Amino acid sequence: MFLTLPTLLTWARIVAIPLIVGVFYLHWPIAEVNLTASLLFIVVALTDWLDGWLARRLNQTSSFGAFLDPVADKFLVSASLLVLLELGRVTALIALIIIGREIAISALREWMAQIGASRSVAVHMLGKLKTAAQMAAIVLLLFDGKLFGVIDCHLWGTWLIYVACALTIWSMAYYLQKSLPDIRAKAR
């Protein structure tokens, strides 16, 4: 369970987070730092898809893997947002909304599991859209330059992070609304 290939990929995602952060402390030209950080983020983010696919394909799904995978994702996103905040590429409000939502929904999912109502907070398409917008925005904001000399990654990343923030709020409201009947039923 701890050493299956999918779980090792998840652990690798966690171990790689300091590398993405650490790149910004190298004394390289900023364009090289930005490119390296964005490429590392892409590779690390792709392991999220790969570990899930391998777990299903190799029949190596586990409760531990189901626990560790979202933890790794939240660490990756939070660390990247904190780097972007320090660099002035996102505002504190955006970082707070996105990180705060992750903490709140994780706590809600744990609570719902304890009361036997985890289905009401199962992953929804809205959450997947939020994640896709968030990941794309982070890549673009880490790169923060002109891609192929044409695409303004800072501009597109900024727009996408606002979209991700709106989807973050919307998906949180959705999960809270879906769980409210179960919460009310168990509160009696």
CSV table of N, CA, C and O in Angstrom, one decimal, residues 5-14 40-56 65-74 76-77 123 127-128 130-132 134-135:
chain,number,residue,atom,x,y,z
A,5,LEU,N,3.6,1.5,-7.1
A,5,LEU,CA,4.0,2.5,-8.1
A,5,LEU,C,3.1,3.8,-8.0
A,5,LEU,O,3.7,4.9,-8.0
A,6,PRO,N,1.8,3.7,-8.0
A,6,PRO,CA,1.0,4.9,-7.9
A,6,PRO,C,1.2,5.7,-6.6
A,6,PRO,O,1.3,6.9,-6.7
A,7,THR,N,1.4,5.0,-5.5
A,7,THR,CA,1.7,5.7,-4.3
A,7,THR,C,3.1,6.4,-4.3
A,7,THR,O,3.3,7.5,-3.8
A,8,LEU,N,4.1,5.7,-4.9
A,8,LEU,CA,5.4,6.3,-5.0
A,8,LEU,C,5.3,7.5,-5.9
A,8,LEU,O,6.1,8.5,-5.6
A,9,LEU,N,4.5,7.5,-6.9
A,9,LEU,CA,4.4,8.8,-7.7
A,9,LEU,C,3.8,9.9,-6.9
A,9,LEU,O,4.2,11.1,-7.1
A,10,THR,N,2.8,9.5,-6.1
A,10,THR,CA,2.2,10.6,-5.2
A,10,THR,C,3.3,11.1,-4.2
A,10,THR,O,3.3,12.3,-4.0
A,11,TRP,N,4.0,10.2,-3.6
A,11,TRP,CA,5.1,10.7,-2.7
A,11,TRP,C,6.1,11.5,-3.5
A,11,TRP,O,6.6,12.5,-3.0
A,12,ALA,N,6.4,11.2,-4.7
A,12,ALA,CA,7.4,12.0,-5.6
A,12,ALA,C,6.8,13.4,-5.8
A,12,ALA,O,7.6,14.3,-5.8
A,13,ARG,N,5.5,13.5,-5.9
A,13,ARG,CA,4.9,14.8,-6.1
A,13,ARG,C,5.1,15.6,-4.9
A,13,ARG,O,5.4,16.8,-5.0
A,14,ILE,N,5.0,15.1,-3.7
A,14,ILE,CA,5.2,15.8,-2.5
A,14,ILE,C,6.7,16.2,-2.3
A,14,ILE,O,7.0,17.3,-2.0
A,40,LEU,N,8.8,22.1,-14.2
A,40,LEU,CA,8.7,21.2,-13.0
A,40,LEU,C,7.2,21.1,-12.6
A,40,LEU,O,6.8,19.9,-12.3
A,41,PHE,N,6.5,22.2,-12.5
A,41,PHE,CA,5.1,22.1,-12.1
A,41,PHE,C,4.3,21.2,-13.0
A,41,PHE,O,3.5,20.4,-12.6
A,42,ILE,N,4.5,21.4,-14.3
A,42,ILE,CA,3.8,20.6,-15.3
A,42,ILE,C,4.1,19.1,-15.1
A,42,ILE,O,3.1,18.3,-15.1
A,43,VAL,N,5.3,18.7,-15.0
A,43,VAL,CA,5.7,17.3,-14.8
A,43,VAL,C,5.1,16.8,-13.5
A,43,VAL,O,4.5,15.7,-13.5
A,44,VAL,N,5.2,17.6,-12.4
A,44,VAL,CA,4.7,17.1,-11.2
A,44,VAL,C,3.2,17.0,-11.2
A,44,VAL,O,2.6,16.0,-10.7
A,45,ALA,N,2.5,18.0,-11.8
A,45,ALA,CA,1.0,17.9,-11.9
A,45,ALA,C,0.6,16.7,-12.8
A,45,ALA,O,-0.5,16.1,-12.5
A,46,LEU,N,1.3,16.4,-13.8
A,46,LEU,CA,1.0,15.2,-14.6
A,46,LEU,C,1.0,13.9,-13.9
A,46,LEU,O,0.3,13.0,-14.2
A,47,THR,N,1.9,13.9,-12.8
A,47,THR,CA,1.9,12.6,-12.1
A,47,THR,C,0.6,12.4,-11.3
A,47,THR,O,0.3,11.3,-10.9
A,48,ASP,N,-0.2,13.5,-11.1
A,48,ASP,CA,-1.5,13.3,-10.4
A,48,ASP,C,-2.4,12.5,-11.3
A,48,ASP,O,-3.0,11.6,-10.8
A,49,TRP,N,-2.4,12.8,-12.6
A,49,TRP,CA,-3.2,12.0,-13.5
A,49,TRP,C,-2.6,10.6,-13.6
A,49,TRP,O,-3.4,9.6,-13.6
A,50,LEU,N,-1.3,10.5,-13.8
A,50,LEU,CA,-0.7,9.2,-14.0
A,50,LEU,C,-0.8,8.3,-12.8
A,50,LEU,O,-1.1,7.1,-13.0
A,51,ASP,N,-0.7,8.8,-11.6
A,51,ASP,CA,-0.8,7.8,-10.4
A,51,ASP,C,-2.3,7.3,-10.3
A,51,ASP,O,-2.4,6.1,-10.0
A,52,GLY,N,-3.3,8.1,-10.6
A,52,GLY,CA,-4.6,7.6,-10.6
A,52,GLY,C,-4.9,6.6,-11.7
A,52,GLY,O,-5.5,5.5,-11.4
A,53,TRP,N,-4.4,6.9,-12.9
A,53,TRP,CA,-4.5,5.9,-14.0
A,53,TRP,C,-3.9,4.6,-13.7
A,53,TRP,O,-4.4,3.5,-13.9
A,54,LEU,N,-2.6,4.7,-13.2
A,54,LEU,CA,-1.9,3.4,-12.9
A,54,LEU,C,-2.6,2.7,-11.7
A,54,LEU,O,-2.6,1.4,-11.8
A,55,ALA,N,-3.1,3.4,-10.7
A,55,ALA,CA,-3.7,2.7,-9.6
A,55,ALA,C,-4.9,1.9,-10.1
A,55,ALA,O,-5.1,0.7,-9.7
A,56,ARG,N,-5.7,2.5,-11.0
A,56,ARG,CA,-6.9,1.7,-11.6
A,56,ARG,C,-6.4,0.6,-12.5
A,56,ARG,O,-6.9,-0.5,-12.5
A,65,GLY,N,-3.8,5.6,-0.6
A,65,GLY,CA,-3.6,6.4,-1.8
A,65,GLY,C,-4.7,7.4,-2.0
A,65,GLY,O,-4.4,8.5,-2.4
A,66,ALA,N,-5.9,7.0,-1.7
A,66,ALA,CA,-7.1,8.0,-1.8
A,66,ALA,C,-6.9,9.1,-0.8
A,66,ALA,O,-7.4,10.2,-1.1
A,67,PHE,N,-6.3,8.9,0.3
A,67,PHE,CA,-6.0,9.9,1.3
A,67,PHE,C,-4.8,10.8,0.8
A,67,PHE,O,-4.9,12.0,0.8
A,68,LEU,N,-3.7,10.2,0.4
A,68,LEU,CA,-2.5,10.9,0.1
A,68,LEU,C,-2.6,11.7,-1.2
A,68,LEU,O,-2.0,12.8,-1.2
A,69,ASP,N,-3.3,11.3,-2.2
A,69,ASP,CA,-3.4,12.0,-3.5
A,69,ASP,C,-3.9,13.4,-3.3
A,69,ASP,O,-3.2,14.3,-3.8
A,70,PRO,N,-5.1,13.6,-2.7
A,70,PRO,CA,-5.5,15.0,-2.6
A,70,PRO,C,-4.6,15.9,-1.7
A,70,PRO,O,-4.5,17.1,-1.8
A,71,VAL,N,-4.0,15.2,-0.7
A,71,VAL,CA,-3.0,16.0,0.2
A,71,VAL,C,-1.9,16.5,-0.7
A,71,VAL,O,-1.5,17.7,-0.5
A,72,ALA,N,-1.3,15.6,-1.5
A,72,ALA,CA,-0.2,16.1,-2.4
A,72,ALA,C,-0.7,17.2,-3.3
A,72,ALA,O,0.1,18.2,-3.5
A,73,ASP,N,-1.9,17.1,-3.8
A,73,ASP,CA,-2.4,18.2,-4.7
A,73,ASP,C,-2.5,19.5,-4.0
A,73,ASP,O,-2.1,20.6,-4.5
A,74,LYS,N,-3.0,19.4,-2.8
A,74,LYS,CA,-3.2,20.7,-2.0
A,74,LYS,C,-1.9,21.3,-1.6
A,74,LYS,O,-1.7,22.5,-1.6
A,76,LEU,N,0.9,21.0,-3.3
A,76,LEU,CA,1.5,21.5,-4.6
A,76,LEU,C,0.9,22.9,-4.9
A,76,LEU,O,1.6,23.8,-5.2
A,77,VAL,N,-0.5,23.0,-4.9
A,77,VAL,CA,-1.1,24.2,-5.2
A,77,VAL,C,-0.8,25.3,-4.2
A,77,VAL,O,-0.5,26.4,-4.6
A,123,VAL,N,-16.4,14.2,-5.5
A,123,VAL,CA,-15.9,15.1,-6.5
A,123,VAL,C,-16.9,15.3,-7.6
A,123,VAL,O,-17.5,14.4,-8.1
A,127,GLY,N,-15.7,21.0,-9.5
A,127,GLY,CA,-14.4,20.9,-8.8
A,127,GLY,C,-13.3,20.6,-9.8
A,127,GLY,O,-12.2,21.1,-9.7
A,128,LYS,N,-13.6,19.7,-10.8
A,128,LYS,CA,-12.6,19.4,-11.8
A,128,LYS,C,-12.3,20.6,-12.7
A,128,LYS,O,-11.1,20.8,-13.0
A,130,LYS,N,-12.5,23.7,-11.8
A,130,LYS,CA,-11.7,24.6,-10.9
A,130,LYS,C,-10.3,24.2,-10.9
A,130,LYS,O,-9.4,25.0,-11.1
A,131,THR,N,-10.0,22.9,-10.7
A,131,THR,CA,-8.7,22.4,-10.7
A,131,THR,C,-8.0,22.6,-12.0
A,131,THR,O,-6.8,23.1,-12.0
A,132,ALA,N,-8.6,22.4,-13.1
A,132,ALA,CA,-8.0,22.6,-14.5
A,132,ALA,C,-7.6,24.1,-14.7
A,132,ALA,O,-6.5,24.4,-15.1
A,134,GLN,N,-7.2,26.3,-12.3
A,134,GLN,CA,-6.1,26.6,-11.3
A,134,GLN,C,-4.8,26.2,-11.8
A,134,GLN,O,-3.8,26.9,-11.7
A,135,MET,N,-4.7,24.9,-12.2
A,135,MET,CA,-3.4,24.4,-12.7
A,135,MET,C,-2.8,25.1,-13.9
A,135,MET,O,-1.6,25.5,-13.9
